[in-house]
Coordinates of C-alpha atoms in Angstrom, one line a residue:
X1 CA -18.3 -65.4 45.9
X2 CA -18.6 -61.7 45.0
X3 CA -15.8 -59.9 42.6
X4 CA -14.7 -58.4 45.5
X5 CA -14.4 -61.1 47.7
X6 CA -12.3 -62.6 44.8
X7 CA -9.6 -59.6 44.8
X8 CA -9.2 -59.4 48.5
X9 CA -6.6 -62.2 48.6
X10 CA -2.9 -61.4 50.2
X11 CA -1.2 -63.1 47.5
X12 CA -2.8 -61.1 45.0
X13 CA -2.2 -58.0 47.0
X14 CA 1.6 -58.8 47.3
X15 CA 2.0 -59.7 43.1
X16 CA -0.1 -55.8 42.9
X17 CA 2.7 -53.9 45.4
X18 CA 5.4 -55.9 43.7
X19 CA 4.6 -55.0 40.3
X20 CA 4.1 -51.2 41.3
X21 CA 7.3 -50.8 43.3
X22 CA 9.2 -52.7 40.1
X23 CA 7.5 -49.8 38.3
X24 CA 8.5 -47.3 40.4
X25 CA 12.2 -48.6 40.6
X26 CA 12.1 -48.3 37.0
X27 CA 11.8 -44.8 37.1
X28 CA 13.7 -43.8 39.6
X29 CA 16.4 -45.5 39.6
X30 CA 16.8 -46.3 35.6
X31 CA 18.9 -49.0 34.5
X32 CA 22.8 -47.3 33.4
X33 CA 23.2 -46.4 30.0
X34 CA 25.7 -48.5 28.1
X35 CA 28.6 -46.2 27.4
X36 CA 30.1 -45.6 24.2
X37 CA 33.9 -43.5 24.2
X38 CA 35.6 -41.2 24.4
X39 CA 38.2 -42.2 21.7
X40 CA 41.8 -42.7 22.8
X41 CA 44.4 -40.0 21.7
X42 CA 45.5 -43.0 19.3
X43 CA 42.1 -43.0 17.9
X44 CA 42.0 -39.2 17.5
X45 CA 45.4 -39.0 15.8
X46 CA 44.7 -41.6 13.3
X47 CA 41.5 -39.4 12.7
X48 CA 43.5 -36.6 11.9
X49 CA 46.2 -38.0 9.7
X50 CA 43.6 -39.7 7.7
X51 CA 42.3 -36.6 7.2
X52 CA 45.1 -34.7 6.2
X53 CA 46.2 -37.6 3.9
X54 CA 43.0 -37.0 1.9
X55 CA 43.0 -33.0 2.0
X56 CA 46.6 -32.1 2.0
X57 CA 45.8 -30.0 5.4
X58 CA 45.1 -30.6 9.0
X59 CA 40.9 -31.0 10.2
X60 CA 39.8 -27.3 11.6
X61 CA 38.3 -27.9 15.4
X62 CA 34.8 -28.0 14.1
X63 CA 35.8 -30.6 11.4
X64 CA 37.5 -32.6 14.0
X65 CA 34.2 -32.7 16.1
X66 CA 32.4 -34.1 13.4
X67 CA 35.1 -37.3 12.7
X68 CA 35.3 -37.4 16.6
X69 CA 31.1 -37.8 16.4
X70 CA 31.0 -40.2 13.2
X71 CA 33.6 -42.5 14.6
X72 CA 31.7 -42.4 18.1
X73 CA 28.7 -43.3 16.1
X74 CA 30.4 -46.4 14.4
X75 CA 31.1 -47.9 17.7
X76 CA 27.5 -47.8 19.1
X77 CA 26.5 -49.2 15.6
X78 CA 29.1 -51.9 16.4
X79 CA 28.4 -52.6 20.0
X80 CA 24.7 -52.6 19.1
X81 CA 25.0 -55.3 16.2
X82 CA 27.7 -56.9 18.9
X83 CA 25.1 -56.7 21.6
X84 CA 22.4 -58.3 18.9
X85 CA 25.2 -60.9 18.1
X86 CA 24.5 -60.0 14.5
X87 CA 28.1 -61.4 13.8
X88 CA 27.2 -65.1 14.6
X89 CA 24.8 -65.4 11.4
X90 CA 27.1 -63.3 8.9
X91 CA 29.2 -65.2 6.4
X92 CA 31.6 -62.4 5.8
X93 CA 32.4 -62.9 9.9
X94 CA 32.7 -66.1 9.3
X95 CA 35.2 -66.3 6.4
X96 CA 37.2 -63.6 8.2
X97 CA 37.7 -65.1 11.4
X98 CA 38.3 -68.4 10.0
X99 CA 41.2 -66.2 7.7
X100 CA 42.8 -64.7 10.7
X101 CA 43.0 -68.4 12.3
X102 CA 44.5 -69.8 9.6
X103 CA 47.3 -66.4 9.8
X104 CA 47.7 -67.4 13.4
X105 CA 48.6 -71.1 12.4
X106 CA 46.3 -72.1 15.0
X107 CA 44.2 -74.4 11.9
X108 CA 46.1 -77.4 12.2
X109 CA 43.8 -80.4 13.2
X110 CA 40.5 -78.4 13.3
X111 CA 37.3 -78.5 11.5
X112 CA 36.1 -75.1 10.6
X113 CA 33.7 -75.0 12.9
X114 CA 36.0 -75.3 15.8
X115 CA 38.2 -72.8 14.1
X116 CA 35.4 -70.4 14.2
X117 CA 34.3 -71.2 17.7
X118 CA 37.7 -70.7 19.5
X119 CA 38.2 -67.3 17.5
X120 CA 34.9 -66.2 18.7
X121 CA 36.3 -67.5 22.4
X122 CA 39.3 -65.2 21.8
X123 CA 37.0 -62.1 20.8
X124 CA 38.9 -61.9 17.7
X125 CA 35.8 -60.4 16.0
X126 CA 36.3 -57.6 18.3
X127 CA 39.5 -56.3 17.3
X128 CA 39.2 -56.7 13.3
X129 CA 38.6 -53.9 11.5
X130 CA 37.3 -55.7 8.6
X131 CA 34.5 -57.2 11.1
X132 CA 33.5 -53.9 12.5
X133 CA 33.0 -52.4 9.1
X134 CA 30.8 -55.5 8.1
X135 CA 28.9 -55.4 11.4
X136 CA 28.0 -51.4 10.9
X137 CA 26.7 -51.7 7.5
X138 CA 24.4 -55.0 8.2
X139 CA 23.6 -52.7 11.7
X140 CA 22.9 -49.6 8.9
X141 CA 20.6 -52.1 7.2
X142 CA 18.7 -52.9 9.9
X143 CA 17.8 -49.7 10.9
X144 CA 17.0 -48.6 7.7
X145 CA 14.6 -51.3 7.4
X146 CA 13.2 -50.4 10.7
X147 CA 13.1 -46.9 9.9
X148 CA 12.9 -46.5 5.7
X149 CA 13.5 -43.7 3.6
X150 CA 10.9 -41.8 1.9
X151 CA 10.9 -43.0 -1.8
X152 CA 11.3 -39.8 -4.1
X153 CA 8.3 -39.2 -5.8
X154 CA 8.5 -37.9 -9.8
X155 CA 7.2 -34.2 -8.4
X156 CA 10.5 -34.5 -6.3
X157 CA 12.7 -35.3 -9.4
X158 CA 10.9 -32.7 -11.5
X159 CA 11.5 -30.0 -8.6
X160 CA 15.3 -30.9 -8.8
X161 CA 15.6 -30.9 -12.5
X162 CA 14.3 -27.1 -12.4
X163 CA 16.2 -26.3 -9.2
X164 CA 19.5 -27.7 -10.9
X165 CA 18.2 -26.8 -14.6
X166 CA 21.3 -24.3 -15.6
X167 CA 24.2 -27.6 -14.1
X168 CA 22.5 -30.0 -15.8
X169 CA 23.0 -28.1 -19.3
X170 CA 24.7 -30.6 -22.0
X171 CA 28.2 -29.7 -22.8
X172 CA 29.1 -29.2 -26.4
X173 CA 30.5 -32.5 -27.9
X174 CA 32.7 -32.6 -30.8
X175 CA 33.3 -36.0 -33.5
X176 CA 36.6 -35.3 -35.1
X177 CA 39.3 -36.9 -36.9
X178 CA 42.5 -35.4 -36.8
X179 CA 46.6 -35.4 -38.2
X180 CA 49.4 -35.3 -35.4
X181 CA 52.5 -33.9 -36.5
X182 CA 55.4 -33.8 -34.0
X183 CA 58.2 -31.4 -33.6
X184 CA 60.4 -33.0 -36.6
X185 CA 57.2 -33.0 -38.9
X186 CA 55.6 -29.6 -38.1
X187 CA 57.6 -28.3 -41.5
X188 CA 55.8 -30.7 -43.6
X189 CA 51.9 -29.3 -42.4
X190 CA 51.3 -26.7 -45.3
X191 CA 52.1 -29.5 -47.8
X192 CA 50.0 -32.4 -46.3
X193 CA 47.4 -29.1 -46.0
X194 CA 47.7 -28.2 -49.5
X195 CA 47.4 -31.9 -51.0
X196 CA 44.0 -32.8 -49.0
X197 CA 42.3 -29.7 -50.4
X198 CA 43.7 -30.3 -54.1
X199 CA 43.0 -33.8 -53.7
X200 CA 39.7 -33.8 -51.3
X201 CA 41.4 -36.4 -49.3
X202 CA 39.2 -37.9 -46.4
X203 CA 41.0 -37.8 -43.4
X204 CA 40.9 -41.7 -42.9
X205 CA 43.1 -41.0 -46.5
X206 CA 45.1 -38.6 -45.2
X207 CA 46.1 -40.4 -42.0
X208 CA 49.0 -42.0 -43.4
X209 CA 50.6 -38.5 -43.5
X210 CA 51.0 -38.0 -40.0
X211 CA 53.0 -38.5 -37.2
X212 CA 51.9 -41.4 -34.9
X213 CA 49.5 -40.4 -31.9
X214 CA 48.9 -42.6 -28.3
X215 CA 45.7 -41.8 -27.8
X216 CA 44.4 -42.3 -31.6
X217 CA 43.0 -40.6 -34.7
X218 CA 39.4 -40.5 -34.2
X219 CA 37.6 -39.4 -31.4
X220 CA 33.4 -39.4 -31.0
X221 CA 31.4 -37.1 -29.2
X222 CA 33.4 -35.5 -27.0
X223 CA 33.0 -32.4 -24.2
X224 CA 35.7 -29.7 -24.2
X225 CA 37.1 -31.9 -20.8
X226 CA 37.2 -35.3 -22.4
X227 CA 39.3 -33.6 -25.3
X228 CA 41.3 -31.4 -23.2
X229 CA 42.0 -35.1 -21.3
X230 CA 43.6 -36.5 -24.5
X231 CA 44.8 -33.5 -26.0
X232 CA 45.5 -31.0 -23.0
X233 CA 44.0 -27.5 -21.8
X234 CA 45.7 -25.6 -24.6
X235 CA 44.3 -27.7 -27.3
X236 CA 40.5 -27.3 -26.2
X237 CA 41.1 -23.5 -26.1
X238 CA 42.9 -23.1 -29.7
X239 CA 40.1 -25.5 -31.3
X240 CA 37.2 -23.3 -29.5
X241 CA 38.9 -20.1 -30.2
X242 CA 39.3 -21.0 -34.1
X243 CA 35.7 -21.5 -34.6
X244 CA 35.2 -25.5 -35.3
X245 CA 32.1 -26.0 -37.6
X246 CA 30.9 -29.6 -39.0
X247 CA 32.3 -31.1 -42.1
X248 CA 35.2 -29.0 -42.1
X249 CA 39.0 -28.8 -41.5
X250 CA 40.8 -27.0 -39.2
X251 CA 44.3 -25.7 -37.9
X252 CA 47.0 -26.5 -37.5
X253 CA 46.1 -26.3 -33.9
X254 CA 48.6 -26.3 -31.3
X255 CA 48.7 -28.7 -28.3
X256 CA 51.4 -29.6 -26.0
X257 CA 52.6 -32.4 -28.3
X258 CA 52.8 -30.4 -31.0
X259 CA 50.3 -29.6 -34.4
X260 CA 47.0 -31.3 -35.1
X261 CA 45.5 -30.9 -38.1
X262 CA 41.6 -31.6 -37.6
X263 CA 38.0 -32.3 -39.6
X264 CA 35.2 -31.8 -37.6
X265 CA 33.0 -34.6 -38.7
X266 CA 29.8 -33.7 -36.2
X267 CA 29.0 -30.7 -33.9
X268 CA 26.8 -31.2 -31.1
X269 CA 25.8 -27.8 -29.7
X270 CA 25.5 -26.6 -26.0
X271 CA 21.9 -27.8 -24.6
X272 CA 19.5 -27.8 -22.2
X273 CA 18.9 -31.3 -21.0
X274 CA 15.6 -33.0 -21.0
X275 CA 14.1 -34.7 -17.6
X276 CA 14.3 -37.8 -19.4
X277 CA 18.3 -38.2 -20.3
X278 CA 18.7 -37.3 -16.0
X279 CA 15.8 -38.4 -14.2
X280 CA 17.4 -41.9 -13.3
X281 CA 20.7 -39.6 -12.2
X282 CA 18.2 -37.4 -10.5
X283 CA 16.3 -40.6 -8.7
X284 CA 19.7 -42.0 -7.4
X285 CA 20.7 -38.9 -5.9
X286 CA 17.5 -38.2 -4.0
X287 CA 16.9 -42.0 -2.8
X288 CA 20.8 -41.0 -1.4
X289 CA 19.7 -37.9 0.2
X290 CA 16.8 -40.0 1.5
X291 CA 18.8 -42.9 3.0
X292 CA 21.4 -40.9 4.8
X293 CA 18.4 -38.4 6.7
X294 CA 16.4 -42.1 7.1
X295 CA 20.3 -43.4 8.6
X296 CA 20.7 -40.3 10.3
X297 CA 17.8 -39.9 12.2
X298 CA 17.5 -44.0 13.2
X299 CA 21.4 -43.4 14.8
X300 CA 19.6 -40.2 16.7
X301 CA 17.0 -42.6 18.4
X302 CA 19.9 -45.6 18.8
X303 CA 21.9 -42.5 21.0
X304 CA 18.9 -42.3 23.5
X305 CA 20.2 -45.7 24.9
X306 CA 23.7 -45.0 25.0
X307 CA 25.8 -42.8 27.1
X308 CA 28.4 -41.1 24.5
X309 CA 31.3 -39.5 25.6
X310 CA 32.9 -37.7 23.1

């Protein structure tokens, strides 16, 4: 029997026009998109109060588009790891529906198992918040391991250090010990003054002569902000504006708590940094840069199968 003896057979001809009309059907007449929104009024409210509980001021129009898009982006993430049934091999999903059982009181006489089982009969995993949250980042996962990030190369790390060269500057840091006096012992500073340069006290000698202080005596390589965190604003400028140098006293200087008397044990000065002290600071903040475009652009090809409706 020839080859073409072979494919003239009706049954073979019928499979053929099958297959091409299933083709055809296929593209014109696609299969609906699975939709994804709009967000209830509810929904968009909550959005906005959030927002204005973080800021202090209502979300501008365009700034409400962009939670309106995010939020419509966590619910395809959710009905996708849903549709995947991602949640039936997640112990987090687990422990929480079996938690939200037990806060029904619907526990009594059942295995866990069954608990879990009847709350995934009551869709309970589709209302709880703490479940969708789980379910987007293990759905965040999975498209980042379908789709990785670029791993940051050194020449990307160097090209940042320069770019960010001036920021990255180290602050000034101070090492000092210093005397607290208080409003009812500001009268005695000259003397205890006078009696550690007669006596060449050391200021762990001299600390018995002040007032007592919260936040301590001694204080180790410090910027202008950590000081000013302890001391207050007004201390950090009266220091810097008196000239500090190491191994030497200074003051009184004022605060808001009252007079500080102060030896400057060390002086760090103001310095560029080297790649070395921020590369791993660099690193992080580049393999962040690259996981959110990687996220970012894997949710852009997840949209081509939904219908969102913003």
């Amino acid at each position: 029997m020839t080859r073409l003896a072979r494919l003239n057979r009706p049954w073979l001809h019928f499979i053929a026009l099958g297959l091409l009309l299933y083709i055809l059907l296929g593209q014109l007449f696609p299969a609906p998109k699975r939709v994804v929104g709009p967000l209830t009024d509810a929904r968009i409210d909550t959005l906005r109060q959030q927002w204005f509980a973080s800021t202090g001021r209502l979300p501008s129009d365009q700034q409400m588009a962009r939670l309106t898009a995010a939020e419509l982006d966590r619910d395809m993430l959710f009905q996708r790891a849903i549709e995947l049934e991602l949640h039936l091999y997640d112990a987090v999903v687990y422990q929480r529906l079996l938690r939200n059982m037990y806060f029904l009181q619907l526990a009594e006489g059942k295995s866990d198992q069954q608990l879990y089982e009847e709350a995934l009969d009551m869709r309970l995993h589709l209302g709880d918040e703490v479940v969708k949250r789980r379910m987007i980042q293990v759905m965040e996962q999975l498209l980042l391991g379908t789709y990785p990030p670029r791993t940051p190369s050194l020449e990307d790390v160097q090209q940042l250090f320069e770019a960010r060269r001036e920021e990255l500057r180290r602050p000034v840091r101070y090492s000092i010990e210093q005397l607290y006096f208080n409003a009812e012992r500001e009268a005695d500073i000259d003397a205890v003054i006078n009696r550690i340069a007669d006596e060449g006290l050391a200021p762990s000698e001299a600390r018995a002569m002040s007032s007592p202080f919260l936040p301590g005596y001694v204080f180790r390589y410090q910027t202008p902000g950590q000081l000013a965190r302890h001391f207050g604003a007004a201390f950090v400028k009266n220091f810097e504006a008196a000239g500090p140098a190491a191994g030497a006293w200074l003051g009184p200087i004022e605060s808001t708590y009252g007079k500080h008397y102060v030896f400057v044990s060390e002086l760090e000065p103001e310095r560029d940094a080297t790649l070395e002290e921020v590369q791993g600071q660099l690193a992080r903040e580049l393999e962040s840069e690259a996981r959110n475009e990687a996220l970012a652009r894997a949710i852009e090809r997840l949209r081509d199968d939904f219908e969102v409706r913003s």
